[in-house]
Coordinates of C-alpha atoms in Angstrom, one line a residue:
X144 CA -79.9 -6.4 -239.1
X145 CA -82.7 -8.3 -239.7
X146 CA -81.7 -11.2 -237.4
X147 CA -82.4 -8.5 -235.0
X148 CA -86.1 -9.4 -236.0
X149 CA -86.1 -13.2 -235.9
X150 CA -84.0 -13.6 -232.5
X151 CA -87.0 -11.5 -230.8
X152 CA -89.8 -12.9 -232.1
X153 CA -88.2 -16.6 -231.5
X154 CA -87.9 -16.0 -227.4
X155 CA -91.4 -17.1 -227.1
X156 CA -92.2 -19.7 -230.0
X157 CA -88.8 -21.6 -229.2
X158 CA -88.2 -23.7 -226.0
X159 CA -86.5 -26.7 -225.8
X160 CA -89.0 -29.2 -225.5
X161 CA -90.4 -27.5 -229.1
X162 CA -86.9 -27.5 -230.5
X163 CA -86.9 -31.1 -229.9
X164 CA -89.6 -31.5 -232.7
X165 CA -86.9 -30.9 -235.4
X166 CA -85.2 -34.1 -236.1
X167 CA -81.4 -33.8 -236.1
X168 CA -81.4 -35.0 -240.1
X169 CA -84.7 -32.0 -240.6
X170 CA -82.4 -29.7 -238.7
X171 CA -78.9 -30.4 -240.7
X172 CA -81.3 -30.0 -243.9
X173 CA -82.7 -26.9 -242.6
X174 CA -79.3 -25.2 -242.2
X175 CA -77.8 -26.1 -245.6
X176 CA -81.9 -24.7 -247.2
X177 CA -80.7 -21.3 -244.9
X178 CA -77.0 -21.4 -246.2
X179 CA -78.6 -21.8 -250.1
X180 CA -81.2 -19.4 -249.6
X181 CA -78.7 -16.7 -248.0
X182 CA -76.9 -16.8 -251.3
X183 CA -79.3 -16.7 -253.9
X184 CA -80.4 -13.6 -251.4
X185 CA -77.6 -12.1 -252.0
X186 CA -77.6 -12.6 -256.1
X187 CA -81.1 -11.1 -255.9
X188 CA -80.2 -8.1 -254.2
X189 CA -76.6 -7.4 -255.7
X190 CA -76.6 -8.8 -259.1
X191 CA -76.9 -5.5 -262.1
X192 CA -77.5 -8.7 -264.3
X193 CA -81.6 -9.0 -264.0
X194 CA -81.7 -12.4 -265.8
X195 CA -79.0 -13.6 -262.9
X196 CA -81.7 -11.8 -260.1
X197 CA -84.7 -13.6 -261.7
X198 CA -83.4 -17.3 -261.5
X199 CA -82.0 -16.4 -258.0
X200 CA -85.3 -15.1 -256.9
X201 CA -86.6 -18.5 -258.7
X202 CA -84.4 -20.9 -257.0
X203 CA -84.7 -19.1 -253.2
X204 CA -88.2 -20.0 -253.8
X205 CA -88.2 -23.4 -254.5
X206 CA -85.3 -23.9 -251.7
X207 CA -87.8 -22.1 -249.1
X208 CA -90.8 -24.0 -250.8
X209 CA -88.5 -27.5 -250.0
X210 CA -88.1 -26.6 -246.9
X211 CA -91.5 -25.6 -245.8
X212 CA -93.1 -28.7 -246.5
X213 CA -91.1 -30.9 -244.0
X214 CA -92.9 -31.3 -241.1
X215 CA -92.4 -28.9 -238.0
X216 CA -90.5 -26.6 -240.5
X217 CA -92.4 -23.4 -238.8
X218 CA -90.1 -23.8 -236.1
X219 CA -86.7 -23.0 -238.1
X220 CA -86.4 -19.8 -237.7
X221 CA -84.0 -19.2 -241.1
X222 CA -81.4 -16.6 -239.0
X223 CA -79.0 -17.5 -241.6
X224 CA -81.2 -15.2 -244.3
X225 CA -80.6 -11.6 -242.6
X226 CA -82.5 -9.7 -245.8
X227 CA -85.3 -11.9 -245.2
X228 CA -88.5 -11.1 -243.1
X229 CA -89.5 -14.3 -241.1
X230 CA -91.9 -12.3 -239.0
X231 CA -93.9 -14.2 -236.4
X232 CA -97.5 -13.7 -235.2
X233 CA -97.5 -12.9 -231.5
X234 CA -99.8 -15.6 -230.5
X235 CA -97.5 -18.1 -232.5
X236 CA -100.1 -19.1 -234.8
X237 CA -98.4 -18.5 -238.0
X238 CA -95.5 -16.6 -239.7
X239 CA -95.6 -14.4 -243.2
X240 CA -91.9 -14.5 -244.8
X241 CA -91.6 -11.5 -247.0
X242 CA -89.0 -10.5 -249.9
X243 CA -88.5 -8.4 -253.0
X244 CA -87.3 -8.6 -256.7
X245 CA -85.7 -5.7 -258.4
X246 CA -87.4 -6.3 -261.4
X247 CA -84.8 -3.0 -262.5
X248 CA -84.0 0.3 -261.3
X249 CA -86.8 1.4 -260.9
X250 CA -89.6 -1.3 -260.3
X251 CA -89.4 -3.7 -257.7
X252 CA -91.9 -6.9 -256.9
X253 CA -93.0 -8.2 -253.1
X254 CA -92.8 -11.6 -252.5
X255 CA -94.3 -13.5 -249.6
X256 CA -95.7 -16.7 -248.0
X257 CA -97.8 -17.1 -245.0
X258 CA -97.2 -20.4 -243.0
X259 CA -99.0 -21.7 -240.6
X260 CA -98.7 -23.3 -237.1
X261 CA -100.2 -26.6 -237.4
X262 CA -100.1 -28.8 -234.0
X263 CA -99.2 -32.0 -236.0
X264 CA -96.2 -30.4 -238.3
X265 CA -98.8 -31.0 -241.2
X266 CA -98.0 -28.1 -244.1
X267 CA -100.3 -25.4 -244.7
X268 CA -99.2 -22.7 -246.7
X269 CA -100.8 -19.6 -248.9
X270 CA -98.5 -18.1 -251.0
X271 CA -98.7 -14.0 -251.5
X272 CA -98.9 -12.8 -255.1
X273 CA -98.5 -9.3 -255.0
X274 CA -100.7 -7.0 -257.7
X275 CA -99.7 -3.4 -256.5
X276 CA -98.4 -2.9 -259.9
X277 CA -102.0 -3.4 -261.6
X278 CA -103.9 -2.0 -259.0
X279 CA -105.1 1.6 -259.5
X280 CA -106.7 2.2 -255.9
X281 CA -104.6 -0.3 -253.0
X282 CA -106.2 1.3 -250.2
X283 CA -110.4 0.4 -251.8
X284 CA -110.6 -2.8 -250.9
X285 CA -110.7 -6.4 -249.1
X286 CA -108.2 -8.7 -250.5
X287 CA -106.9 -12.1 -250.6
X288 CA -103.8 -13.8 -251.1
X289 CA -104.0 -14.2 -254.5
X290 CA -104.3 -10.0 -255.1
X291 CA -102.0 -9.4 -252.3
X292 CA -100.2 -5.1 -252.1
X293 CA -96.9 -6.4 -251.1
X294 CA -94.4 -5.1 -248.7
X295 CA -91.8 -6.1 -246.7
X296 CA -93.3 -6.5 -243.3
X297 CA -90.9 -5.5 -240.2
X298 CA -93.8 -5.4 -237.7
X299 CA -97.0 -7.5 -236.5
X300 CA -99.4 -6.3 -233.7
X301 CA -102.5 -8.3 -232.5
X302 CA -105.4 -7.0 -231.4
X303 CA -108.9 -8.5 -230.7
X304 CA -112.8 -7.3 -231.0
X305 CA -115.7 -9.1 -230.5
X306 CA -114.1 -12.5 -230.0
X307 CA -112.3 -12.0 -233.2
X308 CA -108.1 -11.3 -233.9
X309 CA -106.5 -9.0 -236.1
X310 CA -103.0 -9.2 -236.9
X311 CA -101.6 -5.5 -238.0
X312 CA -98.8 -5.3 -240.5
X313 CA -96.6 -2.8 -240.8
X314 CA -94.3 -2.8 -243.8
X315 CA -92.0 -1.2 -246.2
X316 CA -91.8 -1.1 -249.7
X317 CA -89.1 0.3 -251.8
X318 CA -92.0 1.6 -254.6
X319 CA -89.7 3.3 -257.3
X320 CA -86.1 5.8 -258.1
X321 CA -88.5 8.9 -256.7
X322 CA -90.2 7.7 -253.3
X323 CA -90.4 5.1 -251.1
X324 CA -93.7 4.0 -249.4
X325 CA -94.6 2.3 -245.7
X326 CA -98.0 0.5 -245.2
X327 CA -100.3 -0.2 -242.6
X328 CA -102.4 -3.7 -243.4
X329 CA -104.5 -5.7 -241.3
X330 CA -104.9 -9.4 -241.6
X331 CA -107.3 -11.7 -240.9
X332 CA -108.8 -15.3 -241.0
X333 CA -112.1 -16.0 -241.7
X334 CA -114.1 -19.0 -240.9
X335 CA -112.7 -22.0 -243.5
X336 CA -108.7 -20.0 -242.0
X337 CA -107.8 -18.5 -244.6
X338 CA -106.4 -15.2 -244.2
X339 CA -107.9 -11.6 -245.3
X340 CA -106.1 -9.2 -246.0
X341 CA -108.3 -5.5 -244.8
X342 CA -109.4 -3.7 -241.5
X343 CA -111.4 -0.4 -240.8
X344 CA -108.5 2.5 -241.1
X345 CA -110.8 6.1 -240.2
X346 CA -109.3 9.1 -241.0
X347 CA -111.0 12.2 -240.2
X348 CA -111.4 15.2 -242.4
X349 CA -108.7 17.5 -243.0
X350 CA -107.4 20.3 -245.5
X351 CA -107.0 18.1 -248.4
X352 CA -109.6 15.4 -247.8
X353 CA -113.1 17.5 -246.6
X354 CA -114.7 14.4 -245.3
X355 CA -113.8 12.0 -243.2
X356 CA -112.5 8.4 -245.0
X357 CA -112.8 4.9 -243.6
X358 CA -109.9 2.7 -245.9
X359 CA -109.2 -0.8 -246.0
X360 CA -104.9 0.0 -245.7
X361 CA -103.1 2.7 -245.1
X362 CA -99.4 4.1 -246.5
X363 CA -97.2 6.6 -246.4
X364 CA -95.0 7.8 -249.4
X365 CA -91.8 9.9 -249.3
X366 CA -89.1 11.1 -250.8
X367 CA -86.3 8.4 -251.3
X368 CA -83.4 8.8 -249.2
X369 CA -84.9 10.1 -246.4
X370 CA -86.2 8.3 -243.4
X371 CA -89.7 8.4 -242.0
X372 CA -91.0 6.9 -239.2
X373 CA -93.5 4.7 -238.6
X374 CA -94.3 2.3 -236.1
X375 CA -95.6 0.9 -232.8
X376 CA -94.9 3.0 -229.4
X377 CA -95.1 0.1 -226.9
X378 CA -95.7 2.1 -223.8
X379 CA -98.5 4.6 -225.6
X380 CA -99.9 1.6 -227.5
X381 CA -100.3 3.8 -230.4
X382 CA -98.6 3.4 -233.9
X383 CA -96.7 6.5 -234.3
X384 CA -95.6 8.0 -237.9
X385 CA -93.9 11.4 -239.2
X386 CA -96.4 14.2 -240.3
X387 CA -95.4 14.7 -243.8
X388 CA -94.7 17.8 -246.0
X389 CA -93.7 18.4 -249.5
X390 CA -90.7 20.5 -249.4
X391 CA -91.8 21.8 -252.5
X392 CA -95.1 23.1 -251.7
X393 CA -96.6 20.7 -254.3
X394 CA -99.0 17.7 -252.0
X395 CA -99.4 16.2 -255.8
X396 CA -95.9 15.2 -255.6
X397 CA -95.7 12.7 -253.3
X398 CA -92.0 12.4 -254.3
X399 CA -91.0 15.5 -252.8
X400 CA -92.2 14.7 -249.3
X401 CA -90.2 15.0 -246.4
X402 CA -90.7 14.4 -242.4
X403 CA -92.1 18.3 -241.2
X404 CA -91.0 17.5 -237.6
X405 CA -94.6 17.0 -236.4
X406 CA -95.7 13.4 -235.6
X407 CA -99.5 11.9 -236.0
X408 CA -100.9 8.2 -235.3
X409 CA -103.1 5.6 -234.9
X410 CA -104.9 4.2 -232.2
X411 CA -106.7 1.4 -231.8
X412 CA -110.7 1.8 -230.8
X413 CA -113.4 -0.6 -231.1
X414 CA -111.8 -3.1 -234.1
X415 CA -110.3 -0.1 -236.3
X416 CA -107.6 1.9 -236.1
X417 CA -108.2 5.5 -235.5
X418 CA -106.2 8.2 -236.5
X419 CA -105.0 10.6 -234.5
X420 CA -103.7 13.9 -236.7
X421 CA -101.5 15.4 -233.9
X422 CA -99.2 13.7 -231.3
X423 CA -97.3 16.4 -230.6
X424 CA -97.8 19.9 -230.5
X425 CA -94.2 21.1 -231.0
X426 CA -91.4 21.1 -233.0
X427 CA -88.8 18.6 -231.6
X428 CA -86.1 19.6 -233.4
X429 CA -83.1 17.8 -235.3
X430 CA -81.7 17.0 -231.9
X431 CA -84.7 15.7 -230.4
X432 CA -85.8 13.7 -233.1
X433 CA -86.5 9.7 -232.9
X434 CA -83.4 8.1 -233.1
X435 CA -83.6 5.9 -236.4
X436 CA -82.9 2.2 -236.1
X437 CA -81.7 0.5 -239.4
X438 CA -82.5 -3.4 -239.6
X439 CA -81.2 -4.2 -242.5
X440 CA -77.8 -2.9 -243.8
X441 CA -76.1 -1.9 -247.0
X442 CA -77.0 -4.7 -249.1
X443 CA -80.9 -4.9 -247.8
X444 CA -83.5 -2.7 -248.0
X445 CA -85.4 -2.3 -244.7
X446 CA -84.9 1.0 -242.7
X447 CA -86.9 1.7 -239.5
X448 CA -87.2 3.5 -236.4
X449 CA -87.5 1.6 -233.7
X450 CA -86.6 3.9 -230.9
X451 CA -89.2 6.2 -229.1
X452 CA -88.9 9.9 -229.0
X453 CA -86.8 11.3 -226.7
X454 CA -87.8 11.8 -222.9
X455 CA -86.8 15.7 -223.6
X456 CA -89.5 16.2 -225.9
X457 CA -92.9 16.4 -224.5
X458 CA -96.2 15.9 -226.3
X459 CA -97.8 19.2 -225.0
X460 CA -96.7 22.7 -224.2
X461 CA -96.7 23.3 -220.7
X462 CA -99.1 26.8 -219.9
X463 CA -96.7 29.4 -218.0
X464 CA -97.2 29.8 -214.7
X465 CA -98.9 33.3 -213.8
X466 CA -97.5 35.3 -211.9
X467 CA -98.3 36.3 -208.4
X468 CA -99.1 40.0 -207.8

């Protein structure tokens, strides 16, 4: 579940003595905001009616909108909305809350907010409008807030260069019926702090792409229904995804993709993330695969793995030993 999310990420933002910055009138208000927005969650996600989703979806927002204005509101965490990303920054520094519409079967619409941690409990929001649906080439450019490519964002990373911090994203969007899609996005605040959405993603050539690329984003799309990894290994400090393969023999078809049991990643070298096209050099096998993780159950939408790979499966052949004569 996604509270799964919000009770790690609060271990370190939440003591006592910041706690204590919540009035006990802020905090009662708070947890009738969480109990409202919990529910008009749950009409947004479950309703077949879309006219019943949209004013749902309209009145979560001005419930979270409410809330966010009262001072020291960054540090409610909202456990009570479990198909909600409240994702914290790992220096504490801000949050981005994340959501979709189902706009119908087939078509869905991010929503998001970035808050940020202000020392005095003064507000300071940017609201995320998300434009993937009018944007031929996502991965092209720097963007702001206001032409945001949405997703529903389960993990942050921070890294620094040259004096400077960036905050990588890793999301999940449900895309359309046919495939599903996971993004890598890197954020950023420049000098007025207002964030940036775009980093330096280098991927070297290959088969289908003859010269190497440098993109602002990076995704991954798959065939819906099956799960794909993609996220951070803590102890390799490496983000970690599932080499894909169409099981059709069609790469055009991004639809028909499926995990091929090889993994790749990214790494991160001298303020970009670099990838790396093979992790490991064998076949794990159904049984040695990563275990998946789901964070969000029936009713949400968020499926990840958050376990590593197994300690059976190693990331390089082993030579055989020769043979004395």
């Amino acid at each position: 579940m996604l509270k799964f999310l919000t009770s790690i990420v609060f271990v370190f933002v939440f003591g006592n003595g910041i706690a204590q910055r919540i009035s006990p009138a802020d905090s009662a208000y708070f947890k009738s905001a969480g109990d409202t927005l919990k529910e008009q969650s749950a009409i947004t996600m479950d309703s077949e009616n879309y006219i019943e989703r949209f004013k749902a979806d309209s009145l979560f927002t001005k419930v979270l909108v409410r809330a966010m204005v009262k001072p020291y509101s960054f540090y409610y965490n909202f456990s009570e909305v479990n198909t909600t990303s409240f994702l914290y920054a790992p220096d504490s520094s801000f949050r981005i809350i994340t959501w979709h519409l189902s706009l119908d079967d087939a078509r869905f619409r991010q929503r998001g907010v970035i808050q940020m941690n202000t020392p005095d409990g003064a507000i300071k929001i940017f609201p995320l409008f998300d434009v993937s649906d009018f944007t031929e080439n996502p991965l092209d450019s720097v963007r702001t807030p206001r032409n945001w490519i949405g997703a529903i964002y389960y993990k942050m990373l921070l890294n620094k260069h040259n004096n400077k911090k960036y905050y990588t994203l890793l999301g999940y969007d449900e895309n359309n019926l046919r495939s599903t899609k996971k993004w890598m996005e890197v954020l950023w605040f420049n000098d007025r702090q207002e964030p940036i959405f775009g980093g330096s993603i280098y991927l070297p050539a290959d088969s289908l792409n003859p010269k190497p690329r440098l993109l602002y984003r990076y995704n991954i799309e798959y065939k819906k229904g099956t799960t794909a990894k993609f996220n951070y290994d803590e102890d390799d400090k490496i983000i970690v995804q599932d080499n894909l393969m169409s099981e059709s023999n069609d790469v055009s078809k991004k639809f028909t993709y499926v995990p091929s049991g090889y993994y790749e990643g990214f790494e991160w070298k001298n303020g970009q993330w670099v990838n790396i096209p093979q992790l490991y050099t064998q076949n794990l096998g159904e049984d040695n695969a990563p275990t998946p993780h789901k964070i969000i159950g029936k009713s949400g939408f968020i499926e990840e793995e958050e376990e590593a790979v197994k300690p059976n499966a190693t990331k390089d052949k082993k030579k055989p030993k020769k043979k004395s004569k």
